mmCIF file of C-alpha atoms in Angstrom:
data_model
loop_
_atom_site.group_PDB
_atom_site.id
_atom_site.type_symbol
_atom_site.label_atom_id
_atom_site.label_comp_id
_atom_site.label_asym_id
_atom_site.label_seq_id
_atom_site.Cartn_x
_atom_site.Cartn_y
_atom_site.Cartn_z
ATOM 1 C CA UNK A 1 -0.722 9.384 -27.975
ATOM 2 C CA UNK A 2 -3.259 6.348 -28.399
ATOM 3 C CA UNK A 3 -3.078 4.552 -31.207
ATOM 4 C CA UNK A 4 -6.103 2.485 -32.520
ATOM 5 C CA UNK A 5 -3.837 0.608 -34.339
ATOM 6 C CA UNK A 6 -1.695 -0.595 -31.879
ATOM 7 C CA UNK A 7 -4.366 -0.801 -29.871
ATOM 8 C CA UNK A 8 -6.531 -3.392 -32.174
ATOM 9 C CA UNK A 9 -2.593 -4.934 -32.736
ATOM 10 C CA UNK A 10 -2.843 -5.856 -28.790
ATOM 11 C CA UNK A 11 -5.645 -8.036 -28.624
ATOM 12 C CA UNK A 12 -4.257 -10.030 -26.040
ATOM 13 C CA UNK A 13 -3.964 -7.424 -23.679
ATOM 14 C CA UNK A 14 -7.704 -6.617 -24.154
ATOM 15 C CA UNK A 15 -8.338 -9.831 -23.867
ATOM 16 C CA UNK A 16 -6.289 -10.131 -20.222
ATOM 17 C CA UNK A 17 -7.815 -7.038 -19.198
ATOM 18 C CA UNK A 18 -11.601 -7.075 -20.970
ATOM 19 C CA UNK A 19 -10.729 -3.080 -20.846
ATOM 20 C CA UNK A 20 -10.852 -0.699 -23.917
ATOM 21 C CA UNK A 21 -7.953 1.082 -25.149
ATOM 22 C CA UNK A 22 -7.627 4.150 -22.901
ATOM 23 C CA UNK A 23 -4.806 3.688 -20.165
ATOM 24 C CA UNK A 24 -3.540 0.326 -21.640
ATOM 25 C CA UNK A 25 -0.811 0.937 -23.724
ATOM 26 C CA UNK A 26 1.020 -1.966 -25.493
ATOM 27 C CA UNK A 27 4.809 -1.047 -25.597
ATOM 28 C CA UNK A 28 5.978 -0.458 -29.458
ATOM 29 C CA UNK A 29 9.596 -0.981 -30.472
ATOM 30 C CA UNK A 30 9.853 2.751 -29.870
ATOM 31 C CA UNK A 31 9.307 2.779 -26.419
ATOM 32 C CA UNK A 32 11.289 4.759 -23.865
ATOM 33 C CA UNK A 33 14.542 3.076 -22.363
ATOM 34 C CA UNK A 34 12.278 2.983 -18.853
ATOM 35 C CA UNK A 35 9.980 0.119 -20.151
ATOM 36 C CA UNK A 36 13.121 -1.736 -21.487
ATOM 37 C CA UNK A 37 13.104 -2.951 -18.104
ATOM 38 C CA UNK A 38 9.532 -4.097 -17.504
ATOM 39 C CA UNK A 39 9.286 -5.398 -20.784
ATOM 40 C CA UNK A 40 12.448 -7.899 -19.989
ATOM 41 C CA UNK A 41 10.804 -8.418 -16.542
ATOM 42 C CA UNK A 42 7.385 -10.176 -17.778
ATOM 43 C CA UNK A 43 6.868 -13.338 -17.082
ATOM 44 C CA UNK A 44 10.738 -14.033 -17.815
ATOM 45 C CA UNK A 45 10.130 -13.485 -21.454
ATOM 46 C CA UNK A 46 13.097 -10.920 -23.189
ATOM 47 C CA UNK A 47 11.224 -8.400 -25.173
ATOM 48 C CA UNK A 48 11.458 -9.323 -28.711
ATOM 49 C CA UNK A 49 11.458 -13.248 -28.082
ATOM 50 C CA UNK A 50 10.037 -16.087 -30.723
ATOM 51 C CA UNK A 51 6.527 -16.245 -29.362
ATOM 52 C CA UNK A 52 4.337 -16.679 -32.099
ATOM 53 C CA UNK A 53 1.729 -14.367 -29.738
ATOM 54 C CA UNK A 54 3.562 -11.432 -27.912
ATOM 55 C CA UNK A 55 2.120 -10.744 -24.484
ATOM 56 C CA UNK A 56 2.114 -7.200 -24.326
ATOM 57 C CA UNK A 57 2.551 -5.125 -21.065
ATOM 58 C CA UNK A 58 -0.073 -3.876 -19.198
ATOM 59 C CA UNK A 59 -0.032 -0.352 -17.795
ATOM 60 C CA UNK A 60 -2.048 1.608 -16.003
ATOM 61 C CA UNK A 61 -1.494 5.520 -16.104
ATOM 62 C CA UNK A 62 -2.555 7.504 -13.350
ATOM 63 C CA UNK A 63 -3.828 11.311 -13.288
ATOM 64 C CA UNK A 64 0.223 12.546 -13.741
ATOM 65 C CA UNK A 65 0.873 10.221 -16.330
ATOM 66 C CA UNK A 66 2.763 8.055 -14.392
ATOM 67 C CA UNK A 67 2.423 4.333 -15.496
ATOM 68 C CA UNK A 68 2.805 1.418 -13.580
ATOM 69 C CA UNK A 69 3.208 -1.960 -15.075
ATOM 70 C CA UNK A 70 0.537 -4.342 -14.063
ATOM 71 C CA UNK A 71 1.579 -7.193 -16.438
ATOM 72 C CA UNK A 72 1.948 -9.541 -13.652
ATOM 73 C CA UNK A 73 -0.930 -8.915 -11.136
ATOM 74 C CA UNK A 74 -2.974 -9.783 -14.434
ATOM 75 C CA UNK A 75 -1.530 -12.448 -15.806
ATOM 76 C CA UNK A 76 -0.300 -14.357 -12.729
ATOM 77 C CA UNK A 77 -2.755 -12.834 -9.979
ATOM 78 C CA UNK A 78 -5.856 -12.744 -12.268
ATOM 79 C CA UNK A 79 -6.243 -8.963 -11.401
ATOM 80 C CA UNK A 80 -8.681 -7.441 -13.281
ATOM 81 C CA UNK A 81 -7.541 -3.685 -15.846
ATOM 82 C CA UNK A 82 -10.717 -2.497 -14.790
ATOM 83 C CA UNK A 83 -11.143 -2.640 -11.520
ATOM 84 C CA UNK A 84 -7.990 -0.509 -10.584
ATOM 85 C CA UNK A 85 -9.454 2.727 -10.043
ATOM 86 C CA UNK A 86 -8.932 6.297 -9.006
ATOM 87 C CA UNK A 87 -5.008 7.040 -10.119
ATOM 88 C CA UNK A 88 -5.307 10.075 -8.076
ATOM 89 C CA UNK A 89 -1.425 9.727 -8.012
ATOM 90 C CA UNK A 90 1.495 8.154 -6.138
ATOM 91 C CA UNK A 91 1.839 11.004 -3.880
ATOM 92 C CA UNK A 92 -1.446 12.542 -3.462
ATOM 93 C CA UNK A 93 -2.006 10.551 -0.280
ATOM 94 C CA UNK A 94 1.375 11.056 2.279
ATOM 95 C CA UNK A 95 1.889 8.001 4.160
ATOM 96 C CA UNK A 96 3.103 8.570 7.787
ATOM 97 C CA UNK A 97 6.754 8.116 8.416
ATOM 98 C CA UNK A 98 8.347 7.421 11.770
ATOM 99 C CA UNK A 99 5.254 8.888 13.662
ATOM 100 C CA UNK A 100 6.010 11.075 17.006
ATOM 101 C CA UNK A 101 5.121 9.208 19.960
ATOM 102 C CA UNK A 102 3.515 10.719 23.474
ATOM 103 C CA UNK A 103 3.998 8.690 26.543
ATOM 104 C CA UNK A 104 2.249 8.836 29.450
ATOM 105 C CA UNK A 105 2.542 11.736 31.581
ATOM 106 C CA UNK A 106 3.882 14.141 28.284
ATOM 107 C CA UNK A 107 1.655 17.031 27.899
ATOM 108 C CA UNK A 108 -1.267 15.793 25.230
ATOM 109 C CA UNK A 109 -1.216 12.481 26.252
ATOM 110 C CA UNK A 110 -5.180 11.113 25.995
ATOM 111 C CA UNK A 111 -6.835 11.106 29.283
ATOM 112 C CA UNK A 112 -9.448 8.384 29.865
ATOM 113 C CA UNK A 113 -11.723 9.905 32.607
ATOM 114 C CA UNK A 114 -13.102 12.578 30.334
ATOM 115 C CA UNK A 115 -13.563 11.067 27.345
ATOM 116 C CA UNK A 116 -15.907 8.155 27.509
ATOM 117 C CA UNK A 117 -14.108 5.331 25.682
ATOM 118 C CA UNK A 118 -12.114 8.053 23.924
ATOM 119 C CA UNK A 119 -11.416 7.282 20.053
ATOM 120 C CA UNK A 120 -10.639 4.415 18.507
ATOM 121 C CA UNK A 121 -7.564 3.226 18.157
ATOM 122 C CA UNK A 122 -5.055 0.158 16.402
ATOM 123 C CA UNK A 123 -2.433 -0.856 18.977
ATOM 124 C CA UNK A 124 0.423 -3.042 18.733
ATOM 125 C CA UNK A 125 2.855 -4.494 21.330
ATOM 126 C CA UNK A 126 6.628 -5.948 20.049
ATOM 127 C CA UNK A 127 9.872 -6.470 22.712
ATOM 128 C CA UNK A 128 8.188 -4.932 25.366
ATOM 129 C CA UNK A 129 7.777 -1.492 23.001
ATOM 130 C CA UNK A 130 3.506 -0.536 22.742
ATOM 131 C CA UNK A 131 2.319 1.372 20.289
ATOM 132 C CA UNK A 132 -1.071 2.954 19.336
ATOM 133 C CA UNK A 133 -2.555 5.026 16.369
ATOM 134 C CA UNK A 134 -6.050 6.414 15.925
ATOM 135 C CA UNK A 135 -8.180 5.004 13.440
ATOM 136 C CA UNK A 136 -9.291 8.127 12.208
ATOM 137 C CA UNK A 137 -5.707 9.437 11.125
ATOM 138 C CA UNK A 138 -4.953 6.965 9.808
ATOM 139 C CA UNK A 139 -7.926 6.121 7.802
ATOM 140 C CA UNK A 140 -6.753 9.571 6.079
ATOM 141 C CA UNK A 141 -2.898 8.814 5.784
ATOM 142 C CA UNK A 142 -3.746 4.748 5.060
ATOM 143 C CA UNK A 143 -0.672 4.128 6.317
ATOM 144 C CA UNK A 144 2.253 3.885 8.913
ATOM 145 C CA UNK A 145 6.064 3.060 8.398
ATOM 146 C CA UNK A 146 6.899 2.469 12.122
ATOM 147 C CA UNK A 147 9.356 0.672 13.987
ATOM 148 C CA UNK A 148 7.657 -0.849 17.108
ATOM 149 C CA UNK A 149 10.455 -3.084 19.400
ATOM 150 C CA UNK A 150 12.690 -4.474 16.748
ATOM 151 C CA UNK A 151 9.987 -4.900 14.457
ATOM 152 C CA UNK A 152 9.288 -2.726 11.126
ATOM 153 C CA UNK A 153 5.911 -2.417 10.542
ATOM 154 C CA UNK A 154 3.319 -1.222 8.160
ATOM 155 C CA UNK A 155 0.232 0.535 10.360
ATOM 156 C CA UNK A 156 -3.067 0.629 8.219
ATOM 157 C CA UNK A 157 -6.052 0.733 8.675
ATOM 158 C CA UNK B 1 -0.873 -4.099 9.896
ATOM 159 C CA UNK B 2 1.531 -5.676 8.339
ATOM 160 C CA UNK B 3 5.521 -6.390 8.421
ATOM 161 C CA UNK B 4 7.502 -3.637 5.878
ATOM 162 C CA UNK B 5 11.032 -6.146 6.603
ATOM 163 C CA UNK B 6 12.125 -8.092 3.375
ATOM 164 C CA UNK B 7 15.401 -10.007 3.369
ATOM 165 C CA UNK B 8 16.707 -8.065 6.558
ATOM 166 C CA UNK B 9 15.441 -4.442 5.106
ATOM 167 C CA UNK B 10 12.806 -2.023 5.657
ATOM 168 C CA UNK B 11 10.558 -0.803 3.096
ATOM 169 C CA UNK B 12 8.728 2.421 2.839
ATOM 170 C CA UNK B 13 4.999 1.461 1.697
ATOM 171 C CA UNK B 14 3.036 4.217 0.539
ATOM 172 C CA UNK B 15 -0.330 4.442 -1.046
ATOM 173 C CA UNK B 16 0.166 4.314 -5.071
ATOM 174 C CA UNK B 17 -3.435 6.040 -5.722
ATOM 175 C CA UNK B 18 -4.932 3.673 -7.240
ATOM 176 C CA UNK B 19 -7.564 0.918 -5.506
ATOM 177 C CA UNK B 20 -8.742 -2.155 -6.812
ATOM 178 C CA UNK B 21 -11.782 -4.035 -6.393
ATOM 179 C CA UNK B 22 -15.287 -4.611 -8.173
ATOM 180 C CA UNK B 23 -16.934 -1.866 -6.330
ATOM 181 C CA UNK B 24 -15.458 1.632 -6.289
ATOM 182 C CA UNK B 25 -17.219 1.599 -2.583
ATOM 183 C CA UNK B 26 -15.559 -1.294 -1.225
ATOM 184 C CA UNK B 27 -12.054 -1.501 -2.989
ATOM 185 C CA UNK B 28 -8.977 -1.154 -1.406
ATOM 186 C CA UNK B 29 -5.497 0.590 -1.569
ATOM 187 C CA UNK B 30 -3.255 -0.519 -3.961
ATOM 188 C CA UNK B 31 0.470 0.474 -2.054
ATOM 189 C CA UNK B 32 3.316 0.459 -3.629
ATOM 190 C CA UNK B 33 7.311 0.547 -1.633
ATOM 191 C CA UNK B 34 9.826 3.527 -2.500
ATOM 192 C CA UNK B 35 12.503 1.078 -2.301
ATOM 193 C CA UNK B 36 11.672 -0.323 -5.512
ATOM 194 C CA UNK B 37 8.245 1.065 -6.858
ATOM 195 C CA UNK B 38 6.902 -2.722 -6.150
ATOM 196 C CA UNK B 39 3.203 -2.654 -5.951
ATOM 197 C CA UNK B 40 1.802 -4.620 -2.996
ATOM 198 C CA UNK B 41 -2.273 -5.802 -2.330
ATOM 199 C CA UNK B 42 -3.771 -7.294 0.247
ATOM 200 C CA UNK B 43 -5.637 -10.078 -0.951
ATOM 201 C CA UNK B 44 -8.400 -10.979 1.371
ATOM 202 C CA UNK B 45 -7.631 -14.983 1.500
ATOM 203 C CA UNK B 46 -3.172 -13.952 2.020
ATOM 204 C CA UNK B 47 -3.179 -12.453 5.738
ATOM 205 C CA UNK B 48 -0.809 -10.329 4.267
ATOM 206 C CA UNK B 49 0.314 -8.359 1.596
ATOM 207 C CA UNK B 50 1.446 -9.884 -1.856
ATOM 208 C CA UNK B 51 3.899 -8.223 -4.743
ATOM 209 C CA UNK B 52 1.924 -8.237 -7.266
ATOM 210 C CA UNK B 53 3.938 -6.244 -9.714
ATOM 211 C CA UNK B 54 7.642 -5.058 -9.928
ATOM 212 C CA UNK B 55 10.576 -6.775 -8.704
ATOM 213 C CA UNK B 56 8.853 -8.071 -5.820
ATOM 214 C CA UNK B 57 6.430 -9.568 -7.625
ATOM 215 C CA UNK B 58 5.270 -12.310 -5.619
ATOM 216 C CA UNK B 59 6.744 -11.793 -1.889
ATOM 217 C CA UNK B 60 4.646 -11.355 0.765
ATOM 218 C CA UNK B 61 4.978 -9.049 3.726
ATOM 219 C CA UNK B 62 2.611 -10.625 6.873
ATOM 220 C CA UNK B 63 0.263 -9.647 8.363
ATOM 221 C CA UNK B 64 1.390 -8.286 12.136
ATOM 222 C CA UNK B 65 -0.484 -8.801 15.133
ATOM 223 C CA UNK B 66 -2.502 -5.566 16.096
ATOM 224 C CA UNK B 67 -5.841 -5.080 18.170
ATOM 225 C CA UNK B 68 -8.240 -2.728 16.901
ATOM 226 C CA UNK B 69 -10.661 -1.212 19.839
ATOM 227 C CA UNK B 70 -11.264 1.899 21.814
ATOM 228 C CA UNK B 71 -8.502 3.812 23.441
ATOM 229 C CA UNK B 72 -9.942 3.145 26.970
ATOM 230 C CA UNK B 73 -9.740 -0.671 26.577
ATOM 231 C CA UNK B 74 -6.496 -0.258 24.645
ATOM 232 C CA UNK B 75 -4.904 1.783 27.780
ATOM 233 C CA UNK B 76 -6.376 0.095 30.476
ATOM 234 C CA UNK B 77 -4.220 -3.404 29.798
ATOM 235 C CA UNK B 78 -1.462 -1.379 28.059
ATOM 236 C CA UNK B 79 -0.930 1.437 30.837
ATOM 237 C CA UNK B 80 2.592 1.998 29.517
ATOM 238 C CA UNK B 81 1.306 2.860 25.759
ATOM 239 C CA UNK B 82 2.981 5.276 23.647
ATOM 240 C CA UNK B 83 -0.239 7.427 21.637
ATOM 241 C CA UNK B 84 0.950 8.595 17.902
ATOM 242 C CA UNK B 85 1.570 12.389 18.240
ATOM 243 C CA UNK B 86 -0.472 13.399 14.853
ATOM 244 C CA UNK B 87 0.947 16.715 14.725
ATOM 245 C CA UNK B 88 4.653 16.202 15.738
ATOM 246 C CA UNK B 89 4.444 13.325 12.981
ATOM 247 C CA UNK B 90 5.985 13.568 9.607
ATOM 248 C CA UNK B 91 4.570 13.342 6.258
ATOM 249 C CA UNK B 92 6.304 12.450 3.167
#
């Protein structure tokens, strides 16, 4: 699928992302109808435009092949090709949706006299609504989408 | 933890499997939203996390106000806490 042609044709993009070939793929003219889009969506520049020196996408491809376009966190966030790592895949690690609660007084609620300090945990507080997660599940989920009060939040750890 | 609102809407952040950093040790998750496959980093100097890629590319989502500390503390000056229920919880 590489090719070290297009690949020496992209120097730019190596240049942006001091990486070698594998897993950045400069978009050809033959390119699926999906990076139509993210090619248009670069730095403002329509695919195809009079730039003397094309800036070709950035992508990185993770262990299912899916790519993501990175063009931007390089070029306008100085984010580095090579130190994205891992691509185990966007679904590899399930994120924690509208988590059950326990108040006090349901059955499994945390006591505090047996425990010692007990485990530790990230709490919130929003309109009078309190909220807390242990560290450790979440430092396996990395993340939260909760509503606490009125206000949606992101949990992580 | 951060706010998931933009312009008056949720998102649903979830980790995008990659991390970034210099060290594979110390680097952090990349997320990205469902909403619109955005990718989102916390940059250490933001307080927050930044777009950094896809169409919301350079919003920011806040950072929240959260304490991080033992679950005796936590409950002792929050006796009416709600505790996350790990395995009523869903996972998608």
């Amino acid at each position: 699928m590489l090719n070290p042609i297009r690949c020496a044709a992209g120097a730019l993009a190596a240049v942006l992302s001091i990486a070698g070939c594998a897993q950045v793929i400069p978009a050809g003219p033959s390119a699926g109808p999906s990076t139509g889009a993210a090619q248009t969506a670069v730095g403002g520049e329509p695919a195809g435009s009079s730039l003397s020196v094309s800036r070709d996408p950035v992508y990185l491809v993770d262990r299912f092949g899916e790519r993501f376009d990175i063009t931007h966190a390089v070029e306008h966030h100085g984010m580095r090709r090579e130190w994205f790592n891992f691509g185990i895949g966007k679904n590899t690690i399930r994120p924690i949706n509208r988590p059950s609660m326990l108040e006090p007084g349901d059955s499994g609620y945390p006591s505090t006299s047996r425990w010692g300090s007990g485990p530790r945990v990230i709490g919130a507080s929003f309109n009078g609504d309190t909220r807390s997660y242990p560290v450790e599940v979440l430092t396996a989920h990395e993340i939260a989408n909760e509503t606490i009060g009125n206000t949606q939040a992101a949990v992580a750890y | 933890m951060y706010s998931r609102e933009l312009d008056g809407k949720p998102l649903t952040l979830a980790p995008s499997g990659w991390t970034y950093g210099a060290r594979r040790g110390r680097s952090t998750f990349v997320l990205y939203d469902k909403e619109t496959g955005s990718l989102w980093f916390p940059f250490g100097d933001g307080k927050g996390l930044t777009g950094i890629a896809g169409p919301h590319a350079d919003r920011f989502l806040p950072e929240l106000e959260s304490t991080v500390t033992s679950w005796k503390n936590w409950q002792a000056e929050h006796p009416d806490t709600k505790y996350m229920d790990y395995r009523r919880s869903r996972f998608r």
